[in-house]
């Protein structure tokens, strides 16, 4: 007996030497294919990452991410309205301060008048609870060295000193109106430390979307343009080694124990195996971030006529659903939600 014959829906019988079991019967028309599709995207599962930059009068295009801009406060509010109308589930806001406001400890990240906190108040006042407002909780956009934490005298990122800064950031972001905070720095213990800080400040209802497996990836390049990164060196001592998958499950167990409300894999396409592992083991919603380099590749190939851009977008997003994602951060969120 062949291996396939023992499987459900295997080769089955034949008629006159031709197959009697024909999977193609379920692919005959668009309506048939829609009806039997195993995985479907929904606008509410999509989250739109956006950038807001201090001190600009017009949106600034991100050259390596065609179609993406650094927003002004006013255009960010418009983008939030567009996302709401399209049915997008969430909006993740990244703040880009002025260069002169960056310093060694990321003061702009804890200043109530820093661009991210101001933008959170703007969006919350504009759309209220009509969309889940998420805030990036990391220091890299606000430090003059570009690292995600406080750097010690030997040039290393000090894990525990950084946790104290994250706690301060969490409080001001929650007070500014964020529904969800996204600690993305990959510091040990960040979820537990931030959770305690929020609870002690009376923000028990603010959720934590943990960047649980954030890999030290080559695909972050365009993002660093988008946030005006000042990175010196690399982040290999705190972001996860791309060669490791068991380590990702260890991070998952730690974040779960520390109180993460949602967990994330970042990047997306190169780590579908890790995403599948998370979907099988997590007891909270699992997200995936389709990052800037993934976006840029599809846009560049589409603009050169090498691939069908629209089909490629839907295919990549569907691959995340098939791997088990409950939530997808994508720069195409509003566009795709409107089509859905």
GROMACS .gro file of C-alpha atoms in nm:
model
  340
    1UNK     CA    1   0.000   0.000   0.000
    2UNK     CA    2   0.134   0.345  -0.086
    3UNK     CA    3   0.185   0.597   0.192
    4UNK     CA    4  -0.077   0.828   0.043
    5UNK     CA    5  -0.340   0.555   0.030
    6UNK     CA    6  -0.352   0.536   0.410
    7UNK     CA    7  -0.418   0.907   0.453
    8UNK     CA    8  -0.764   1.069   0.466
    9UNK     CA    9  -0.849   1.175   0.112
   10UNK     CA   10  -0.568   0.958  -0.030
   11UNK     CA   11  -0.544   0.815  -0.380
   12UNK     CA   12  -0.861   0.605  -0.350
   13UNK     CA   13  -0.988   0.402  -0.639
   14UNK     CA   14  -0.948   0.451  -1.010
   15UNK     CA   15  -1.186   0.430  -1.301
   16UNK     CA   16  -1.041   0.302  -1.626
   17UNK     CA   17  -0.694   0.395  -1.506
   18UNK     CA   18  -0.799   0.754  -1.422
   19UNK     CA   19  -0.838   0.888  -1.068
   20UNK     CA   20  -1.179   0.881  -0.900
   21UNK     CA   21  -1.061   1.108  -0.619
   22UNK     CA   22  -0.998   1.450  -0.770
   23UNK     CA   23  -0.900   1.734  -0.531
   24UNK     CA   24  -0.931   1.972  -0.827
   25UNK     CA   25  -1.310   1.950  -0.794
   26UNK     CA   26  -1.277   2.192  -0.503
   27UNK     CA   27  -1.080   2.441  -0.712
   28UNK     CA   28  -1.313   2.477  -1.008
   29UNK     CA   29  -1.449   2.831  -0.955
   30UNK     CA   30  -1.365   3.136  -0.743
   31UNK     CA   31  -1.681   3.076  -0.540
   32UNK     CA   32  -1.581   2.716  -0.473
   33UNK     CA   33  -1.229   2.816  -0.372
   34UNK     CA   34  -1.365   3.082  -0.136
   35UNK     CA   35  -1.610   2.840   0.020
   36UNK     CA   36  -1.352   2.572   0.105
   37UNK     CA   37  -1.066   2.804   0.202
   38UNK     CA   38  -0.913   2.683   0.528
   39UNK     CA   39  -0.785   3.023   0.642
   40UNK     CA   40  -0.932   3.369   0.600
   41UNK     CA   41  -0.801   3.714   0.680
   42UNK     CA   42  -1.020   3.959   0.871
   43UNK     CA   43  -0.963   4.335   0.906
   44UNK     CA   44  -0.993   4.319   1.286
   45UNK     CA   45  -0.684   4.096   1.298
   46UNK     CA   46  -0.467   4.357   1.126
   47UNK     CA   47  -0.258   4.617   1.308
   48UNK     CA   48  -0.115   4.923   1.132
   49UNK     CA   49   0.234   5.040   1.239
   50UNK     CA   50   0.274   5.418   1.193
   51UNK     CA   51   0.550   5.674   1.247
   52UNK     CA   52   0.497   6.026   1.376
   53UNK     CA   53   0.784   6.275   1.364
   54UNK     CA   54   0.833   6.581   1.575
   55UNK     CA   55   0.885   6.922   1.414
   56UNK     CA   56   0.769   6.862   1.056
   57UNK     CA   57   0.495   7.048   0.869
   58UNK     CA   58   0.430   6.788   0.599
   59UNK     CA   59   0.457   6.409   0.589
   60UNK     CA   60   0.807   6.286   0.499
   61UNK     CA   61   0.819   5.982   0.268
   62UNK     CA   62   1.035   5.690   0.380
   63UNK     CA   63   1.243   5.630   0.069
   64UNK     CA   64   1.305   5.260   0.137
   65UNK     CA   65   0.936   5.195   0.210
   66UNK     CA   66   0.732   5.329  -0.083
   67UNK     CA   67   0.392   5.444   0.038
   68UNK     CA   68   0.498   5.481   0.403
   69UNK     CA   69   0.560   5.823   0.559
   70UNK     CA   70   0.670   5.986   0.879
   71UNK     CA   71   0.345   6.155   0.979
   72UNK     CA   72   0.279   6.493   1.124
   73UNK     CA   73   0.043   6.501   1.420
   74UNK     CA   74  -0.241   6.603   1.190
   75UNK     CA   75  -0.182   6.342   0.921
   76UNK     CA   76  -0.147   6.074   1.190
   77UNK     CA   77  -0.499   6.156   1.308
   78UNK     CA   78  -0.621   6.119   0.949
   79UNK     CA   79  -0.445   5.785   0.916
   80UNK     CA   80  -0.612   5.667   1.236
   81UNK     CA   81  -0.954   5.765   1.100
   82UNK     CA   82  -0.884   5.581   0.774
   83UNK     CA   83  -0.785   5.270   0.965
   84UNK     CA   84  -1.103   5.285   1.172
   85UNK     CA   85  -1.320   5.322   0.861
   86UNK     CA   86  -1.149   5.022   0.702
   87UNK     CA   87  -1.209   4.811   1.013
   88UNK     CA   88  -0.843   4.772   1.111
   89UNK     CA   89  -0.811   4.624   1.459
   90UNK     CA   90  -0.519   4.823   1.598
   91UNK     CA   91  -0.267   5.097   1.533
   92UNK     CA   92   0.091   5.076   1.669
   93UNK     CA   93   0.252   5.418   1.705
   94UNK     CA   94   0.627   5.486   1.688
   95UNK     CA   95   0.756   5.832   1.779
   96UNK     CA   96   1.046   6.003   1.601
   97UNK     CA   97   1.189   6.289   1.811
   98UNK     CA   98   1.409   6.573   1.688
   99UNK     CA   99   1.777   6.486   1.674
  100UNK     CA  100   1.860   6.749   1.934
  101UNK     CA  101   1.615   6.587   2.177
  102UNK     CA  102   1.797   6.251   2.176
  103UNK     CA  103   2.030   6.169   2.463
  104UNK     CA  104   2.202   5.875   2.627
  105UNK     CA  105   1.899   5.763   2.832
  106UNK     CA  106   1.616   5.846   2.590
  107UNK     CA  107   1.461   6.130   2.789
  108UNK     CA  108   1.209   6.205   2.513
  109UNK     CA  109   1.061   5.861   2.576
  110UNK     CA  110   0.956   5.951   2.930
  111UNK     CA  111   0.876   6.320   2.877
  112UNK     CA  112   0.496   6.362   2.884
  113UNK     CA  113   0.546   6.619   2.606
  114UNK     CA  114   0.762   6.386   2.396
  115UNK     CA  115   0.631   6.325   2.045
  116UNK     CA  116   0.506   5.972   2.113
  117UNK     CA  117   0.309   6.071   2.423
  118UNK     CA  118   0.162   6.374   2.246
  119UNK     CA  119   0.063   6.157   1.948
  120UNK     CA  120  -0.102   5.902   2.177
  121UNK     CA  121  -0.314   6.176   2.332
  122UNK     CA  122  -0.401   6.309   1.985
  123UNK     CA  123  -0.514   5.972   1.852
  124UNK     CA  124  -0.703   5.876   2.168
  125UNK     CA  125  -0.889   6.208   2.160
  126UNK     CA  126  -0.960   6.164   1.789
  127UNK     CA  127  -1.083   5.803   1.770
  128UNK     CA  128  -1.133   5.703   2.132
  129UNK     CA  129  -1.193   5.330   2.170
  130UNK     CA  130  -1.289   5.272   1.805
  131UNK     CA  131  -0.949   5.112   1.741
  132UNK     CA  132  -0.695   4.956   1.977
  133UNK     CA  133  -0.423   5.218   2.027
  134UNK     CA  134  -0.083   5.058   2.077
  135UNK     CA  135   0.243   5.222   2.171
  136UNK     CA  136   0.600   5.112   2.105
  137UNK     CA  137   0.781   5.081   2.436
  138UNK     CA  138   1.151   5.098   2.357
  139UNK     CA  139   1.433   5.349   2.383
  140UNK     CA  140   1.599   5.309   2.044
  141UNK     CA  141   1.414   5.596   1.876
  142UNK     CA  142   1.505   5.837   2.156
  143UNK     CA  143   1.869   5.753   2.237
  144UNK     CA  144   2.164   5.920   2.068
  145UNK     CA  145   2.344   5.583   2.044
  146UNK     CA  146   2.038   5.409   1.897
  147UNK     CA  147   2.033   5.114   2.135
  148UNK     CA  148   1.716   4.984   2.298
  149UNK     CA  149   1.846   5.051   2.646
  150UNK     CA  150   2.087   5.233   2.875
  151UNK     CA  151   2.452   5.180   2.780
  152UNK     CA  152   2.708   5.136   3.059
  153UNK     CA  153   3.066   5.268   3.075
  154UNK     CA  154   3.192   4.963   2.882
  155UNK     CA  155   2.945   5.018   2.598
  156UNK     CA  156   2.714   4.733   2.693
  157UNK     CA  157   2.337   4.763   2.727
  158UNK     CA  158   2.260   4.749   3.099
  159UNK     CA  159   1.957   4.521   3.131
  160UNK     CA  160   1.833   4.624   3.475
  161UNK     CA  161   1.897   4.997   3.437
  162UNK     CA  162   1.699   4.973   3.114
  163UNK     CA  163   1.407   4.808   3.295
  164UNK     CA  164   1.377   5.115   3.517
  165UNK     CA  165   1.354   5.336   3.209
  166UNK     CA  166   1.090   5.103   3.060
  167UNK     CA  167   0.884   5.132   3.377
  168UNK     CA  168   0.887   5.512   3.346
  169UNK     CA  169   0.795   5.490   2.978
  170UNK     CA  170   0.509   5.255   3.055
  171UNK     CA  171   0.355   5.494   3.303
  172UNK     CA  172   0.365   5.798   3.073
  173UNK     CA  173   0.237   5.602   2.773
  174UNK     CA  174  -0.052   5.460   2.972
  175UNK     CA  175  -0.136   5.806   3.104
  176UNK     CA  176  -0.128   5.937   2.747
  177UNK     CA  177  -0.405   5.698   2.647
  178UNK     CA  178  -0.250   5.381   2.505
  179UNK     CA  179  -0.467   5.072   2.535
  180UNK     CA  180  -0.170   4.840   2.472
  181UNK     CA  181   0.204   4.877   2.524
  182UNK     CA  182   0.453   4.686   2.310
  183UNK     CA  183   0.780   4.631   2.500
  184UNK     CA  184   1.015   4.556   2.212
  185UNK     CA  185   1.366   4.587   2.356
  186UNK     CA  186   1.424   4.216   2.438
  187UNK     CA  187   1.549   4.291   2.788
  188UNK     CA  188   1.530   4.002   3.033
  189UNK     CA  189   1.236   4.048   3.269
  190UNK     CA  190   1.084   4.342   3.080
  191UNK     CA  191   0.727   4.213   3.086
  192UNK     CA  192   0.720   4.147   3.459
  193UNK     CA  193   0.887   4.477   3.545
  194UNK     CA  194   0.657   4.682   3.324
  195UNK     CA  195   0.349   4.494   3.448
  196UNK     CA  196   0.433   4.576   3.808
  197UNK     CA  197   0.495   4.941   3.723
  198UNK     CA  198   0.160   4.970   3.546
  199UNK     CA  199  -0.032   4.797   3.823
  200UNK     CA  200   0.127   5.009   4.093
  201UNK     CA  201   0.031   5.322   3.898
  202UNK     CA  202  -0.332   5.209   3.868
  203UNK     CA  203  -0.315   5.102   3.502
  204UNK     CA  204  -0.429   4.744   3.549
  205UNK     CA  205  -0.639   4.759   3.231
  206UNK     CA  206  -0.348   4.846   3.001
  207UNK     CA  207  -0.238   4.534   2.811
  208UNK     CA  208   0.112   4.419   2.723
  209UNK     CA  209   0.188   4.292   2.373
  210UNK     CA  210   0.526   4.125   2.424
  211UNK     CA  211   0.783   4.122   2.147
  212UNK     CA  212   0.866   3.773   2.271
  213UNK     CA  213   1.085   3.647   1.987
  214UNK     CA  214   1.246   3.948   1.820
  215UNK     CA  215   1.534   3.824   1.611
  216UNK     CA  216   1.853   4.011   1.522
  217UNK     CA  217   1.749   4.036   1.159
  218UNK     CA  218   1.892   4.187   0.841
  219UNK     CA  219   1.539   4.290   0.742
  220UNK     CA  220   1.511   4.589   0.979
  221UNK     CA  221   1.702   4.829   0.754
  222UNK     CA  222   1.412   5.036   0.618
  223UNK     CA  223   1.260   5.066   0.967
  224UNK     CA  224   1.577   5.233   1.088
  225UNK     CA  225   1.532   5.497   0.822
  226UNK     CA  226   1.169   5.540   0.925
  227UNK     CA  227   1.258   5.610   1.289
  228UNK     CA  228   1.577   5.804   1.216
  229UNK     CA  229   1.786   5.550   1.403
  230UNK     CA  230   2.123   5.657   1.545
  231UNK     CA  231   2.235   5.298   1.604
  232UNK     CA  232   2.604   5.245   1.674
  233UNK     CA  233   2.708   4.881   1.653
  234UNK     CA  234   2.449   4.603   1.655
  235UNK     CA  235   2.188   4.447   1.883
  236UNK     CA  236   2.315   4.092   1.885
  237UNK     CA  237   2.360   4.080   2.262
  238UNK     CA  238   1.988   4.128   2.330
  239UNK     CA  239   1.789   4.043   2.019
  240UNK     CA  240   1.754   3.673   1.952
  241UNK     CA  241   1.994   3.464   1.743
  242UNK     CA  242   1.826   3.376   1.409
  243UNK     CA  243   1.970   3.026   1.440
  244UNK     CA  244   1.768   2.943   1.753
  245UNK     CA  245   1.409   2.824   1.777
  246UNK     CA  246   1.406   2.640   2.113
  247UNK     CA  247   1.528   2.962   2.269
  248UNK     CA  248   1.217   3.133   2.135
  249UNK     CA  249   0.999   2.889   2.327
  250UNK     CA  250   1.200   2.966   2.638
  251UNK     CA  251   1.126   3.336   2.587
  252UNK     CA  252   0.759   3.246   2.540
  253UNK     CA  253   0.742   3.063   2.871
  254UNK     CA  254   0.910   3.354   3.049
  255UNK     CA  255   0.682   3.620   2.901
  256UNK     CA  256   0.376   3.410   2.980
  257UNK     CA  257   0.487   3.370   3.341
  258UNK     CA  258   0.550   3.744   3.370
  259UNK     CA  259   0.198   3.834   3.256
  260UNK     CA  260   0.211   3.903   2.881
  261UNK     CA  261  -0.140   3.948   2.742
  262UNK     CA  262  -0.029   3.886   2.382
  263UNK     CA  263   0.295   3.761   2.232
  264UNK     CA  264   0.472   3.833   1.905
  265UNK     CA  265   0.720   3.690   1.657
  266UNK     CA  266   0.928   3.943   1.461
  267UNK     CA  267   1.015   3.930   1.167
  268UNK     CA  268   0.746   3.727   0.995
  269UNK     CA  269   0.832   3.538   0.678
  270UNK     CA  270   1.179   3.413   0.780
  271UNK     CA  271   1.035   3.277   1.108
  272UNK     CA  272   0.713   3.097   1.015
  273UNK     CA  273   0.839   2.788   1.197
  274UNK     CA  274   0.871   2.988   1.520
  275UNK     CA  275   0.526   3.136   1.462
  276UNK     CA  276   0.383   2.785   1.429
  277UNK     CA  277   0.557   2.683   1.753
  278UNK     CA  278   0.406   2.983   1.932
  279UNK     CA  279   0.059   2.906   1.796
  280UNK     CA  280   0.084   2.554   1.931
  281UNK     CA  281   0.214   2.646   2.277
  282UNK     CA  282   0.079   2.991   2.367
  283UNK     CA  283  -0.239   3.037   2.568
  284UNK     CA  284  -0.275   3.402   2.470
  285UNK     CA  285  -0.320   3.567   2.127
  286UNK     CA  286  -0.018   3.529   1.900
  287UNK     CA  287   0.094   3.812   1.673
  288UNK     CA  288   0.348   3.843   1.395
  289UNK     CA  289   0.514   4.157   1.261
  290UNK     CA  290   0.560   4.174   0.885
  291UNK     CA  291   0.854   4.409   0.907
  292UNK     CA  292   0.993   4.687   0.692
  293UNK     CA  293   1.234   4.472   0.490
  294UNK     CA  294   0.956   4.228   0.400
  295UNK     CA  295   0.737   4.519   0.293
  296UNK     CA  296   1.019   4.683   0.095
  297UNK     CA  297   1.101   4.364  -0.098
  298UNK     CA  298   0.745   4.315  -0.218
  299UNK     CA  299   0.703   4.682  -0.307
  300UNK     CA  300   1.034   4.694  -0.496
  301UNK     CA  301   0.968   4.374  -0.689
  302UNK     CA  302   0.615   4.487  -0.767
  303UNK     CA  303   0.727   4.826  -0.895
  304UNK     CA  304   0.980   4.656  -1.121
  305UNK     CA  305   0.714   4.426  -1.262
  306UNK     CA  306   0.888   4.116  -1.130
  307UNK     CA  307   0.590   3.997  -0.924
  308UNK     CA  308   0.219   4.069  -0.892
  309UNK     CA  309   0.229   4.307  -0.594
  310UNK     CA  310  -0.132   4.267  -0.479
  311UNK     CA  311  -0.128   3.889  -0.497
  312UNK     CA  312   0.206   3.876  -0.317
  313UNK     CA  313   0.069   4.089  -0.033
  314UNK     CA  314  -0.229   3.862   0.019
  315UNK     CA  315  -0.016   3.549  -0.012
  316UNK     CA  316   0.228   3.663   0.256
  317UNK     CA  317  -0.050   3.763   0.494
  318UNK     CA  318  -0.229   3.434   0.437
  319UNK     CA  319   0.093   3.248   0.516
  320UNK     CA  320   0.091   3.407   0.862
  321UNK     CA  321  -0.267   3.294   0.920
  322UNK     CA  322  -0.182   2.945   0.801
  323UNK     CA  323   0.111   2.931   1.042
  324UNK     CA  324  -0.122   3.022   1.328
  325UNK     CA  325  -0.113   3.401   1.374
  326UNK     CA  326  -0.411   3.561   1.544
  327UNK     CA  327  -0.284   3.915   1.482
  328UNK     CA  328  -0.070   4.060   1.203
  329UNK     CA  329   0.120   4.389   1.211
  330UNK     CA  330   0.160   4.506   0.853
  331UNK     CA  331   0.214   4.838   0.680
  332UNK     CA  332  -0.056   4.729   0.434
  333UNK     CA  333  -0.318   4.697   0.708
  334UNK     CA  334  -0.552   4.975   0.595
  335UNK     CA  335  -0.517   4.891   0.226
  336UNK     CA  336  -0.585   4.521   0.281
  337UNK     CA  337  -0.865   4.578   0.531
  338UNK     CA  338  -1.046   4.800   0.280
  339UNK     CA  339  -1.023   4.524   0.019
  340UNK     CA  340  -1.143   4.259   0.259
   0.00000   0.00000   0.00000
